[in-house]
Tab-separated table of C-alpha atoms and ligand atoms in Angstrom:
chain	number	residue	atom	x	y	z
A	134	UNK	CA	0.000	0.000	0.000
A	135	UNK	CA	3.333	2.558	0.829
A	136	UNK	CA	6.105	3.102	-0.970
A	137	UNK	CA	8.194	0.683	-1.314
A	138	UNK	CA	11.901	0.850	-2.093
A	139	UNK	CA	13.093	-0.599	-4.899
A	140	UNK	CA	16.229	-1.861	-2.638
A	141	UNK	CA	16.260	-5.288	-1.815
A	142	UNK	CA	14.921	-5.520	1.921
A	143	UNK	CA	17.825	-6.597	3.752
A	144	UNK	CA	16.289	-7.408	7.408
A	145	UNK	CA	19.127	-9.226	9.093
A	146	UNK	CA	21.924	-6.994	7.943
A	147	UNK	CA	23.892	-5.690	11.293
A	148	UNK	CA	23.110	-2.745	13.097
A	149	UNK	CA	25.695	0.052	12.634
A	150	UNK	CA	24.326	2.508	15.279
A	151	UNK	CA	21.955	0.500	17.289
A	152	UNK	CA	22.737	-2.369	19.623
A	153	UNK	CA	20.308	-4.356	18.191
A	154	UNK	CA	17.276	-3.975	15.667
A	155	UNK	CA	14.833	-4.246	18.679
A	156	UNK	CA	12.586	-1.761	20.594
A	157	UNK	CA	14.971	-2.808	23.549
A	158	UNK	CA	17.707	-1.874	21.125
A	159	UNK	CA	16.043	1.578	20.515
A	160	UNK	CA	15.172	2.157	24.303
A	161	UNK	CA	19.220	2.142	25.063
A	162	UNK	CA	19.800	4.590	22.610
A	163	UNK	CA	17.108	6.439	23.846
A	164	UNK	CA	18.436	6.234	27.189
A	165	UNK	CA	21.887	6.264	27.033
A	166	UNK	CA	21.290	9.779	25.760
A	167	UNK	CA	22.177	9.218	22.108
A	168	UNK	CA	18.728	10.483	21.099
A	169	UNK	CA	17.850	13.350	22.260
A	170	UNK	CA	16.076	15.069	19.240
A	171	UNK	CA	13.707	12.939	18.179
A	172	UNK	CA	11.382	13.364	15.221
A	173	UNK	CA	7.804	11.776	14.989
A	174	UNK	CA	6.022	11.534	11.902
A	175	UNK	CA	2.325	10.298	11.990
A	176	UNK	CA	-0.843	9.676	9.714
A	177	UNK	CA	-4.536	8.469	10.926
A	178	UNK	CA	-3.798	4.698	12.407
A	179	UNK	CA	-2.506	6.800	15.471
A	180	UNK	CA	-6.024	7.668	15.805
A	181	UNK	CA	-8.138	4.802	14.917
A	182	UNK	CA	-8.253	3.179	18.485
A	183	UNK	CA	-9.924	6.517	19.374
A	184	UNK	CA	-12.529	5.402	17.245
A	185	UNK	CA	-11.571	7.882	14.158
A	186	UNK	CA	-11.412	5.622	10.887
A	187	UNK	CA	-7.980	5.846	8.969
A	188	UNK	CA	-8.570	6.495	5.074
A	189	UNK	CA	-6.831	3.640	3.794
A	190	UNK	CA	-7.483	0.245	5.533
A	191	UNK	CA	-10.039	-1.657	3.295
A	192	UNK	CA	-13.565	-2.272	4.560
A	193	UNK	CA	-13.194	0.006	7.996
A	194	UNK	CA	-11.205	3.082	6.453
A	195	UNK	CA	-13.239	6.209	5.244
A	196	UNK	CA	-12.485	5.673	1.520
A	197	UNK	CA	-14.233	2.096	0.755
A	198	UNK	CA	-16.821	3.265	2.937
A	199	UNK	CA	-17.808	6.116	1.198
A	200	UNK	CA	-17.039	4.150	-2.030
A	201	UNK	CA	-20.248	3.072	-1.314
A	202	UNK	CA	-21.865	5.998	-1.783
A	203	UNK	CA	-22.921	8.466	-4.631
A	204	UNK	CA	-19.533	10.556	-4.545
A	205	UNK	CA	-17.252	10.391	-8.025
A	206	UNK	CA	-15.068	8.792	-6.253
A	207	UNK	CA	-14.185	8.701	-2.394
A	208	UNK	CA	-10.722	11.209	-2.229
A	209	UNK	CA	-13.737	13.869	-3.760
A	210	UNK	CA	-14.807	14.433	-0.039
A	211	UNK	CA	-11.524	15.741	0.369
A	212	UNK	CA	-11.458	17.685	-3.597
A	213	UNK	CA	-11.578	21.451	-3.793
A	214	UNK	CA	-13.160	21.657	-6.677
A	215	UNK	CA	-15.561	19.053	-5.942
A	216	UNK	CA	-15.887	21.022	-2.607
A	217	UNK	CA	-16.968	24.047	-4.684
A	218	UNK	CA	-19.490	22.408	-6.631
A	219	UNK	CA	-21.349	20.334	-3.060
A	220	UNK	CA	-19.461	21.318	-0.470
A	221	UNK	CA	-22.235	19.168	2.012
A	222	UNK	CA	-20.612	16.115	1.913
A	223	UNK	CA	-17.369	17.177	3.477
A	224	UNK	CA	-19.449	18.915	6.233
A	225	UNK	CA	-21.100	15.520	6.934
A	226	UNK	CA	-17.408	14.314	7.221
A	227	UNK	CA	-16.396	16.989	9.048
A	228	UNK	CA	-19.179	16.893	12.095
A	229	UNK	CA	-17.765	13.170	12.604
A	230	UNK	CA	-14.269	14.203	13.014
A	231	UNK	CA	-14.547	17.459	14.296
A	232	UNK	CA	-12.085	17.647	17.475
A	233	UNK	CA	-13.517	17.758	20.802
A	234	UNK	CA	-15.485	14.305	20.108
A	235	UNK	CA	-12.364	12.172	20.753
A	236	UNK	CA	-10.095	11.705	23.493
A	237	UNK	CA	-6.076	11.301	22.504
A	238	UNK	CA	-4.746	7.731	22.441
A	239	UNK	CA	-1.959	6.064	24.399
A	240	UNK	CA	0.002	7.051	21.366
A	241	UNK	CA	-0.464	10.593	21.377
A	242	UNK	CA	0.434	10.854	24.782
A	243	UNK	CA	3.478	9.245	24.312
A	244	UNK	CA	4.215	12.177	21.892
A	245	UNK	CA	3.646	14.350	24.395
A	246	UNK	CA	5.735	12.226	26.890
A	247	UNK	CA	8.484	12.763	24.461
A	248	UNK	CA	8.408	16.675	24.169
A	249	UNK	CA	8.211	16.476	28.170
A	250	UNK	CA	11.271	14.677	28.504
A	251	UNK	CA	12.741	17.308	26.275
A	252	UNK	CA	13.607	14.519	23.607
A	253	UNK	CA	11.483	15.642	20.737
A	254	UNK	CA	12.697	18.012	17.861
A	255	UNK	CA	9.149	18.289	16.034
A	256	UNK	CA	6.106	16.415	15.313
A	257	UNK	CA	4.940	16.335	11.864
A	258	UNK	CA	1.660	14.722	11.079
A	259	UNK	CA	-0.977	14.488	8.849
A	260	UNK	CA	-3.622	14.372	10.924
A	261	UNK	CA	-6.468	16.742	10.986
A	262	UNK	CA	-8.034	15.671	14.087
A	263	UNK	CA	-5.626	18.190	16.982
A	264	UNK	CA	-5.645	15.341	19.084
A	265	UNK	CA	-1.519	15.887	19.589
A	266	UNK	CA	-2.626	19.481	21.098
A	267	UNK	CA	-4.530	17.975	23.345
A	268	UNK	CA	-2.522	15.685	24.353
A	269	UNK	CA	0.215	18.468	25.309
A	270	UNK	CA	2.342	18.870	22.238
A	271	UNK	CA	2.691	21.853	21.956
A	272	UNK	CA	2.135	24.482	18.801
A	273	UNK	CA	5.561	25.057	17.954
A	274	UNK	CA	6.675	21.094	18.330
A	275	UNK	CA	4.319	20.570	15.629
A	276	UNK	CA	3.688	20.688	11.651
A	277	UNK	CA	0.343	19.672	10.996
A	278	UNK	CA	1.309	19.091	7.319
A	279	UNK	CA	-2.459	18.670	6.071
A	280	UNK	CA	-3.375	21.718	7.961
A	281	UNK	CA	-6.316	21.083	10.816
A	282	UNK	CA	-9.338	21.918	12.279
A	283	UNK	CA	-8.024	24.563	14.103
A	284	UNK	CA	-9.351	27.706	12.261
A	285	UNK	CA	-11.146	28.030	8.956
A	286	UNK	CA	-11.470	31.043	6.413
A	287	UNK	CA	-13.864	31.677	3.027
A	288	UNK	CA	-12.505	29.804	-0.181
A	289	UNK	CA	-12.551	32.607	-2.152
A	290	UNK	CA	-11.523	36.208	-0.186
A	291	UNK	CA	-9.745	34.338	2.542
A	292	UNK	CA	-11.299	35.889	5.428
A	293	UNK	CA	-10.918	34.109	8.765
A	294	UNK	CA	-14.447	32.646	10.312
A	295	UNK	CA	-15.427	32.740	13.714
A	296	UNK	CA	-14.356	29.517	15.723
A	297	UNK	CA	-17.577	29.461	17.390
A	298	UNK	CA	-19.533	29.555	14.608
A	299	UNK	CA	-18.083	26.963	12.562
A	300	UNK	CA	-18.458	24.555	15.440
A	301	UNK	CA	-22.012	25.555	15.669
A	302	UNK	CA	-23.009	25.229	11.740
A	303	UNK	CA	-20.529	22.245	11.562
A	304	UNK	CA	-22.737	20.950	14.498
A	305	UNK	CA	-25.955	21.697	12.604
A	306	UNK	CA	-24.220	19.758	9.373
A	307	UNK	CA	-24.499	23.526	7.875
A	308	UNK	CA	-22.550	24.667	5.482
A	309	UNK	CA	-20.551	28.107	6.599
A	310	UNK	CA	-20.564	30.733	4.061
A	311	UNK	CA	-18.165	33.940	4.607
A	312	UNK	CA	-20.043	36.583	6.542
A	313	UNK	CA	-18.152	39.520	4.567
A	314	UNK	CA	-20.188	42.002	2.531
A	315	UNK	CA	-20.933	40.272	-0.972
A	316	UNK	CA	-18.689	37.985	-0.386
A	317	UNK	CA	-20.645	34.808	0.734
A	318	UNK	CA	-17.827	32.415	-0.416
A	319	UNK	CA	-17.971	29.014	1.155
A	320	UNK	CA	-16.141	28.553	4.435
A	321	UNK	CA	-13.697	25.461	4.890
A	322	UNK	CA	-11.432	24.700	7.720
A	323	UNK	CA	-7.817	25.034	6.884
A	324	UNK	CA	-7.102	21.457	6.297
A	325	UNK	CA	-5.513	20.997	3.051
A	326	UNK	CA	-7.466	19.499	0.467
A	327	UNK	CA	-6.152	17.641	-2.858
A	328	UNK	CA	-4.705	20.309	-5.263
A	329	UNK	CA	-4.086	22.413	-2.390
A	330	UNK	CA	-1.211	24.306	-1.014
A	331	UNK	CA	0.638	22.473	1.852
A	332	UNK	CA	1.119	25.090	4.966
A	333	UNK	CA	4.474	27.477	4.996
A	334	UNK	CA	5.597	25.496	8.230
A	335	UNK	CA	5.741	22.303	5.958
A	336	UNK	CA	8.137	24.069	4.125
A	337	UNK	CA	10.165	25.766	6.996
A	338	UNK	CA	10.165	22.787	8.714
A	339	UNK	CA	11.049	20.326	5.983
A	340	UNK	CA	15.043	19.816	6.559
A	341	UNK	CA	14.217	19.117	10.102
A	342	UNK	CA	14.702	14.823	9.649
A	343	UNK	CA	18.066	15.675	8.956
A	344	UNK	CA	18.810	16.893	12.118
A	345	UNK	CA	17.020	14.065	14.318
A	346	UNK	CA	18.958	11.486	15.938
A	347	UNK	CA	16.057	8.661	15.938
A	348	UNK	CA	12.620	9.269	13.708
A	349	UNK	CA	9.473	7.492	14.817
A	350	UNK	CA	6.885	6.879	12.105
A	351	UNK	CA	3.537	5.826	13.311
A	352	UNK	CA	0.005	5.142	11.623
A	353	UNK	CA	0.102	5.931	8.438
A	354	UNK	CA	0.258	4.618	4.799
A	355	UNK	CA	2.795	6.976	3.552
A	356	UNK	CA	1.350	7.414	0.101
A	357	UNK	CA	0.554	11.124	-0.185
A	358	UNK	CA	3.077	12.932	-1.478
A	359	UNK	CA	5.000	15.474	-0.047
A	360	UNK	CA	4.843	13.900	3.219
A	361	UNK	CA	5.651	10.475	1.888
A	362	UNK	CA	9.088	11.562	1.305
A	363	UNK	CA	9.602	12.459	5.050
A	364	UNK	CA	11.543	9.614	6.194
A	365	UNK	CA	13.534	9.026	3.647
A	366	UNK	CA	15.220	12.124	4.856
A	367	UNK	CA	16.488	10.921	7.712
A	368	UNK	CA	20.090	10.776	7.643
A	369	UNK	CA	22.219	7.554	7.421
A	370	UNK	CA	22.972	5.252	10.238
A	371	UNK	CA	20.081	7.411	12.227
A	372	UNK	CA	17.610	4.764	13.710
A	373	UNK	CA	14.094	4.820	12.092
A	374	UNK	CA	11.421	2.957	13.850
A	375	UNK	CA	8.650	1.928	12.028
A	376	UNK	CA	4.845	1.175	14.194
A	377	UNK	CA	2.114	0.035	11.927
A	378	UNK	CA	0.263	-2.478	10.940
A	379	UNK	CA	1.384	-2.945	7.455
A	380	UNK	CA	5.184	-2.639	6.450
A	381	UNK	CA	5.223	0.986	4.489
A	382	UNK	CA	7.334	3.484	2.890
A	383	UNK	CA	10.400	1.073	2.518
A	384	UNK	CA	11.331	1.554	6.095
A	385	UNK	CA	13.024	-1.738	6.917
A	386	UNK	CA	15.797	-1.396	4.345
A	387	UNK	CA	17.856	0.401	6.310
A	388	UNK	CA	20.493	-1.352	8.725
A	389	UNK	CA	18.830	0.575	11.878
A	390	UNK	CA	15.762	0.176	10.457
A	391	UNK	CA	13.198	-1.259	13.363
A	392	UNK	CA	9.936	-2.774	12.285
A	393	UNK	CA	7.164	-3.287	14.571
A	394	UNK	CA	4.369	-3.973	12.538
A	395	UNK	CA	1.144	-4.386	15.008
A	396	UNK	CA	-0.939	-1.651	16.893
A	397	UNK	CA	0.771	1.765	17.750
A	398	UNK	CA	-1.038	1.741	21.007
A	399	UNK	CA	1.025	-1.273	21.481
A	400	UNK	CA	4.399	-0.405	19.885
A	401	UNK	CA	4.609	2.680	21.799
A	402	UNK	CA	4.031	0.680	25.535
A	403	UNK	CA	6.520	-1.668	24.565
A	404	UNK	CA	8.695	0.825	23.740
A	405	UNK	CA	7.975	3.177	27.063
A	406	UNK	CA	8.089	0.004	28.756
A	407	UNK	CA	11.844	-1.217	27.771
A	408	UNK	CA	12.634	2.258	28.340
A	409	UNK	CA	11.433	2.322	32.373
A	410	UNK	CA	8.869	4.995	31.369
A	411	UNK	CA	5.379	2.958	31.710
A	412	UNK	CA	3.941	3.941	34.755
A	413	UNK	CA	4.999	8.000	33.720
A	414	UNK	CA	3.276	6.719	30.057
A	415	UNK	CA	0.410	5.544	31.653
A	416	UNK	CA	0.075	8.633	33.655
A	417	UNK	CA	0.658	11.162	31.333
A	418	UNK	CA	-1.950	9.439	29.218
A	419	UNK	CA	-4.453	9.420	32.289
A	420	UNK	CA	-4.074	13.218	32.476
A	421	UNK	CA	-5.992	13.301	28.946
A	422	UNK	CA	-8.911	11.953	30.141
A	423	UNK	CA	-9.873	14.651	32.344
A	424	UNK	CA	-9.302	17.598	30.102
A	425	UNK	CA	-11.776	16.298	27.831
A	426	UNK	CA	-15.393	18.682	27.799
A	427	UNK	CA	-17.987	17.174	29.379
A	428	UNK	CA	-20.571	17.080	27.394
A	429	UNK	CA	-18.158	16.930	24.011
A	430	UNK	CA	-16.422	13.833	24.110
A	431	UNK	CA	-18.667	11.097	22.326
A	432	UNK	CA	-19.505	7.590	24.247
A	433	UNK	CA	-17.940	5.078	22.790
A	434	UNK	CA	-20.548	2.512	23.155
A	435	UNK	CA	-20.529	1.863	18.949
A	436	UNK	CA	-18.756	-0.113	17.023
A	437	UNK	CA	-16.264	1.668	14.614
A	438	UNK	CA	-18.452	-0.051	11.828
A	439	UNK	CA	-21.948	1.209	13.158
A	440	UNK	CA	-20.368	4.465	13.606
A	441	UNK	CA	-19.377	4.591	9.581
A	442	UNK	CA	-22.283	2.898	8.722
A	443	UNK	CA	-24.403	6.151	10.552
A	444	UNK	CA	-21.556	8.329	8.692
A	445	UNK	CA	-22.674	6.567	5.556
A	446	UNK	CA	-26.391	6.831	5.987
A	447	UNK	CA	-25.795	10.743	7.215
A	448	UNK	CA	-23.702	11.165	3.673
A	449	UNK	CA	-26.309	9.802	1.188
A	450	UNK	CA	-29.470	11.661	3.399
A	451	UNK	CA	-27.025	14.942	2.631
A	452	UNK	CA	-26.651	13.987	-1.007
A	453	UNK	CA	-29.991	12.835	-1.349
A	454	UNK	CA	-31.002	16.724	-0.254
A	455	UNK	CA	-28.574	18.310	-1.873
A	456	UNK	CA	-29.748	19.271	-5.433
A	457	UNK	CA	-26.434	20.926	-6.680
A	458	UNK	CA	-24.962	17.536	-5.626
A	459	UNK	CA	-27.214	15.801	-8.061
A	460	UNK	CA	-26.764	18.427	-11.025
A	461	UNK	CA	-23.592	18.219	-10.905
A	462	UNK	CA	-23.214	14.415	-11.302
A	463	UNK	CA	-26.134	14.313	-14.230
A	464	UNK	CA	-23.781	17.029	-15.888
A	465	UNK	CA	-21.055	14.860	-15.732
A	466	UNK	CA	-22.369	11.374	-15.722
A	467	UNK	CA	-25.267	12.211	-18.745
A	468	UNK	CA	-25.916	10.177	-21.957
A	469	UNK	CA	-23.137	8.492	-21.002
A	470	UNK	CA	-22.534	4.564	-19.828
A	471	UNK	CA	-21.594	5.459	-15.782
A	472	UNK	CA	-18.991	3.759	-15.029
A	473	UNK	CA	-17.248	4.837	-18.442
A	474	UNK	CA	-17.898	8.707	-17.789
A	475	UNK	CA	-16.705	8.115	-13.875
A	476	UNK	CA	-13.778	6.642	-15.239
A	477	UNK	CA	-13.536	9.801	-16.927
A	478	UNK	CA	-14.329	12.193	-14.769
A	479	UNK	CA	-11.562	10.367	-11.948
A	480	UNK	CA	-8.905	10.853	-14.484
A	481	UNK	CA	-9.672	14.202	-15.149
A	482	UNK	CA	-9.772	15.580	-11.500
A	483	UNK	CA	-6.763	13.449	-10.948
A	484	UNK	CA	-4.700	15.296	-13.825
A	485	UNK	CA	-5.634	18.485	-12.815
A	486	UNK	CA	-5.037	18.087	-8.726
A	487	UNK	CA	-2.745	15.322	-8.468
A	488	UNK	CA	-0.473	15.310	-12.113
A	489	UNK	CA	0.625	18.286	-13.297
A	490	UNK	CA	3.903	18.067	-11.761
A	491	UNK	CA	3.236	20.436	-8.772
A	492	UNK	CA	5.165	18.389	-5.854
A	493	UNK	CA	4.159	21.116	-3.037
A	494	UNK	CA	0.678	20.569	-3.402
A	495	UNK	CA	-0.961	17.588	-1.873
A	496	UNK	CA	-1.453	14.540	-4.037
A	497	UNK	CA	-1.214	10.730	-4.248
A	498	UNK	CA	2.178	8.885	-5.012
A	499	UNK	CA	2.219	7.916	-8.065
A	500	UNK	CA	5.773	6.150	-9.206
A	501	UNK	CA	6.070	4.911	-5.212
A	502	UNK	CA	8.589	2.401	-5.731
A	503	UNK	CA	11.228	4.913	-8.441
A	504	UNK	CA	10.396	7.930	-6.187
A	505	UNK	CA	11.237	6.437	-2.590
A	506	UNK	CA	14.159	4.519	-3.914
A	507	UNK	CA	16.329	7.440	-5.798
A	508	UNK	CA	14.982	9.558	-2.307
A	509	UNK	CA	17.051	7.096	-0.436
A	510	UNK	CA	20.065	7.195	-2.778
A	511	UNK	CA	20.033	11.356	-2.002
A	512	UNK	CA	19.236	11.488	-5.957
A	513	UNK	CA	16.723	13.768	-7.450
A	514	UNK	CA	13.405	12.195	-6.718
A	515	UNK	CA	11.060	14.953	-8.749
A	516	UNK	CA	10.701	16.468	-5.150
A	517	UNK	CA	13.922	18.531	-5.052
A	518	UNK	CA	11.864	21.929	-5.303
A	519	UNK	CA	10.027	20.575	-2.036
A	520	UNK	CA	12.752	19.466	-0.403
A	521	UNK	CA	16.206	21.416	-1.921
A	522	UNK	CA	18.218	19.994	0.493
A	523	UNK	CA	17.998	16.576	-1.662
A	524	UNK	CA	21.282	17.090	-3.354
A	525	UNK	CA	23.316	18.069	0.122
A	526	UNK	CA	22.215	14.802	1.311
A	527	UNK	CA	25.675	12.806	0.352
A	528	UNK	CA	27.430	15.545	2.197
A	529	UNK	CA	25.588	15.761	5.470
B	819	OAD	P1	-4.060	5.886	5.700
B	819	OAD	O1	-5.448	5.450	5.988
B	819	OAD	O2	-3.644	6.006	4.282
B	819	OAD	O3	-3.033	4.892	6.409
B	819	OAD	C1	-3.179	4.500	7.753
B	819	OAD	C2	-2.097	3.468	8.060
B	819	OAD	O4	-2.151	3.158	9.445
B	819	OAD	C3	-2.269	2.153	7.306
B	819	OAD	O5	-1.020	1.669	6.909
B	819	OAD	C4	-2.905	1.223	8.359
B	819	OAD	O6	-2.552	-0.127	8.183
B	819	OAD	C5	-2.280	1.754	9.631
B	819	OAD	N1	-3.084	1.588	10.843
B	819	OAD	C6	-4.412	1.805	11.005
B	819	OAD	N2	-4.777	1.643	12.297
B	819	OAD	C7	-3.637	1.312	12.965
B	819	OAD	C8	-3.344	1.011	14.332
B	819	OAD	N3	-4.277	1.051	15.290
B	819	OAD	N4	-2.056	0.703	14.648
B	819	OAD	C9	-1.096	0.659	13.698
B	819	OAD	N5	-1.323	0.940	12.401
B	819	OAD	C10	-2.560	1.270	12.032
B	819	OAD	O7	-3.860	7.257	6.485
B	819	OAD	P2	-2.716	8.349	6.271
B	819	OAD	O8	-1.419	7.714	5.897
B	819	OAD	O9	-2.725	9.220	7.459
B	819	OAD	O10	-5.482	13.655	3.729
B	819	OAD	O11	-3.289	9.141	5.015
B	819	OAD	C11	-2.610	10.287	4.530
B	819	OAD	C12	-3.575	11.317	4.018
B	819	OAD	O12	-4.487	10.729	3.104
B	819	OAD	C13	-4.457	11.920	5.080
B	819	OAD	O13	-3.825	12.973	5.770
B	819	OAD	C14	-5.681	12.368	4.324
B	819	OAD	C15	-5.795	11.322	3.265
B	819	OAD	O14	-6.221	11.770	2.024
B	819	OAD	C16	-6.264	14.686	4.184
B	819	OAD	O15	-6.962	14.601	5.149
B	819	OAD	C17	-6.186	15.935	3.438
């Protein structure tokens, strides 16, 4: 599902900085003081055991669910100019995930543990969902590389709308329209969308894996591009530990590569645990629980499926409503065999969000297994305007 590297995967080959390619090999380096600017990069599986769906994971993940509804294809939730033409679905989306309703996991609090011991350089994740704010990371530890819930302004003049007021129409399943004179431009939150902009502290941030001396990856597929290329930034012989379910990325390849492919919530005990820090873990972690709103944080007391199957039924009442929704499929679906015109239609978005060669706007990977592998040989990888410091990499 990642990239993968096109380098052979060489698992057993000797550690040259680590003790051993073990979590209890990570925890001495950890603390014997080698590591002491650590750099965490995360996507959605952080969140998933506080009941937020990834996007990825077939049958559970928000895209095959809302496959199975009447969107072009699923990524449009997430489209601007889909956005522009129904902009109701993506509220739908956005009252389920809209922070407040979900408490941060073990694994954000181990973040947060991090930053407290003083041991972490910067957090960059891709998650939309502020749950690493709330679980004590603070602003300036963090690059929330897809943007995030955290404030919202008009599509089209850019004026900033009222926090209070988005969490009230978002609430309602409302969509927010700018309040400026003859304006009334729809309002979004500032989470980047496909075809969008990534934030300036991407950028300013983006030659900060160079300077870590251990990167954590956690939860995520690494297959949207620029993030993707994170890790392979990392410089050589510097430990990279890999938590998730599903080998990604190529991470693995490297000789202090460490793969622990299960649950994060897991990986990360394990990992406090061979480093003495569980009871502190477990602690810290408690401390999240009582910040939470009463009255805002959602009972748990659903499945993950019956809580995507209500998403589901929530997105097709909205579509069902929502006339502009249905002209604007006719326009593009009419006369035409469906599945030929969708076919159609999904190549055409793609081209113009995703393929015309702009690397610092948010898009898919495309050549995964080329891209990742001349990344990791500090070649040009068709990113070097995102990342300049591509060609230095031999001499760092
Ligand atoms: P994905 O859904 O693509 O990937 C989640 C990864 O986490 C997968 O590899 C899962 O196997 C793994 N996973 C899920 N739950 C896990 C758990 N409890 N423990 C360990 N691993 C787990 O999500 P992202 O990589 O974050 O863009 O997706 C990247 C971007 O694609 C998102 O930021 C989003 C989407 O389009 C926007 O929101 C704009």
């Amino acid at each position: 599902m990642g990239q993968e590297e096109s380098t052979p995967i060489d698992e057993g080959a000797s550690p040259t900085t680590l003790e051993s390619r073990t979590l209890d090999g990570l925890a001495k380096h950890i603390t014997s003081g080698q590591a002491k600017k650590i750099v965490v990069m995360t996507g959605a599986g952080i969140s998933t055991s506080a009941g937020i769906p990834d996007f990825r994971t077939p049958g559970t993940g928000l895209y095959s669910n809302l496959a199975r509804l009447q969107l072009p294809y699923p990524e449009a939730v997430f489209d601007i100019s889909f956005f522009r033409q129904n902009p109701k679905p993506f509220y739908v989306l956005a009252k389920e995930l809209y922070p407040g309703n979900f408490r941060p996991t073990v694994t954000h609090a181990f973040i947060s543990l991090l930053h407290k011991k003083g041991l972490l350089l910067k957090c960059f994740t891709q998650n939309i969902d502020c749950l690493e704010r709330e679980a004590g990371v603070p602003g300036d530890k963090l690059v929330e590389a897809h943007g995030s819930f955290a404030t919202q302004r008009c599509i089209e003049c850019k004026t900033e709308f009222p926090a209070d007021g988005m969490r009230r129409l978002v609430g309602e399943m409302k969509v927010a329209r700018c309040e400026q004179p003859r304006c009334n431009g729809l309002v979004k939150p500032d989470i980047v969308f496909f075809g969008e902009q990534l934030p300036e502290s991407f950028f300013r941030n983006r030659e900060v894996p160079y300077q870590a001396d251990l990167a954590i990856v956690m939860g995520t597929s690494l297959t949207v591009q620029p993030f993707a290329s994170l890790p392979t930034f990392v410089g050589e012989g510097v430990p990279r530990l890999l938590i998730n379910k599903e080998r990604v990325g190529g991470i693995g390849n490297r000789a202090d590569d460490v793969l622990f492919l299960d649950e994060c919530d897991k990986g990360v005990r394990e990992l406090a645990k061979a480093c003495g820090w569980s009871e502190e873990l477990e602690e810290h972690w408690g401390g999240t629980a009582s910040k939470a709103q009463p009255g805002t944080t959602k009972e748990k007391t659903k499945t993950m499926d019956e809580e995507v199957d209500e998403l589901s039924r929530e997105v097709e009442e909205a579509l069902k409503l929502n006339a502009s929704h249905q002209a604007w499929v006719n326009g593009e679906l009419s006369s035409k065999d469906s599945k030929l015109a969708e076919e159609k239609q999904k190549k055409q978005v793609e081209s113009e969000v995703f393929g015309e060669g702009d690397e610092t706007k948010l898009h898919e990977s495309r050549k995964k297994d080329s891209q990742d592998a001349k990344g990791e040989n500090g070649a040009t990888s068709g990113l070097d305007h995102v990342f300049p410091h591509l060609g230095k990499k031999s001499s760092l």
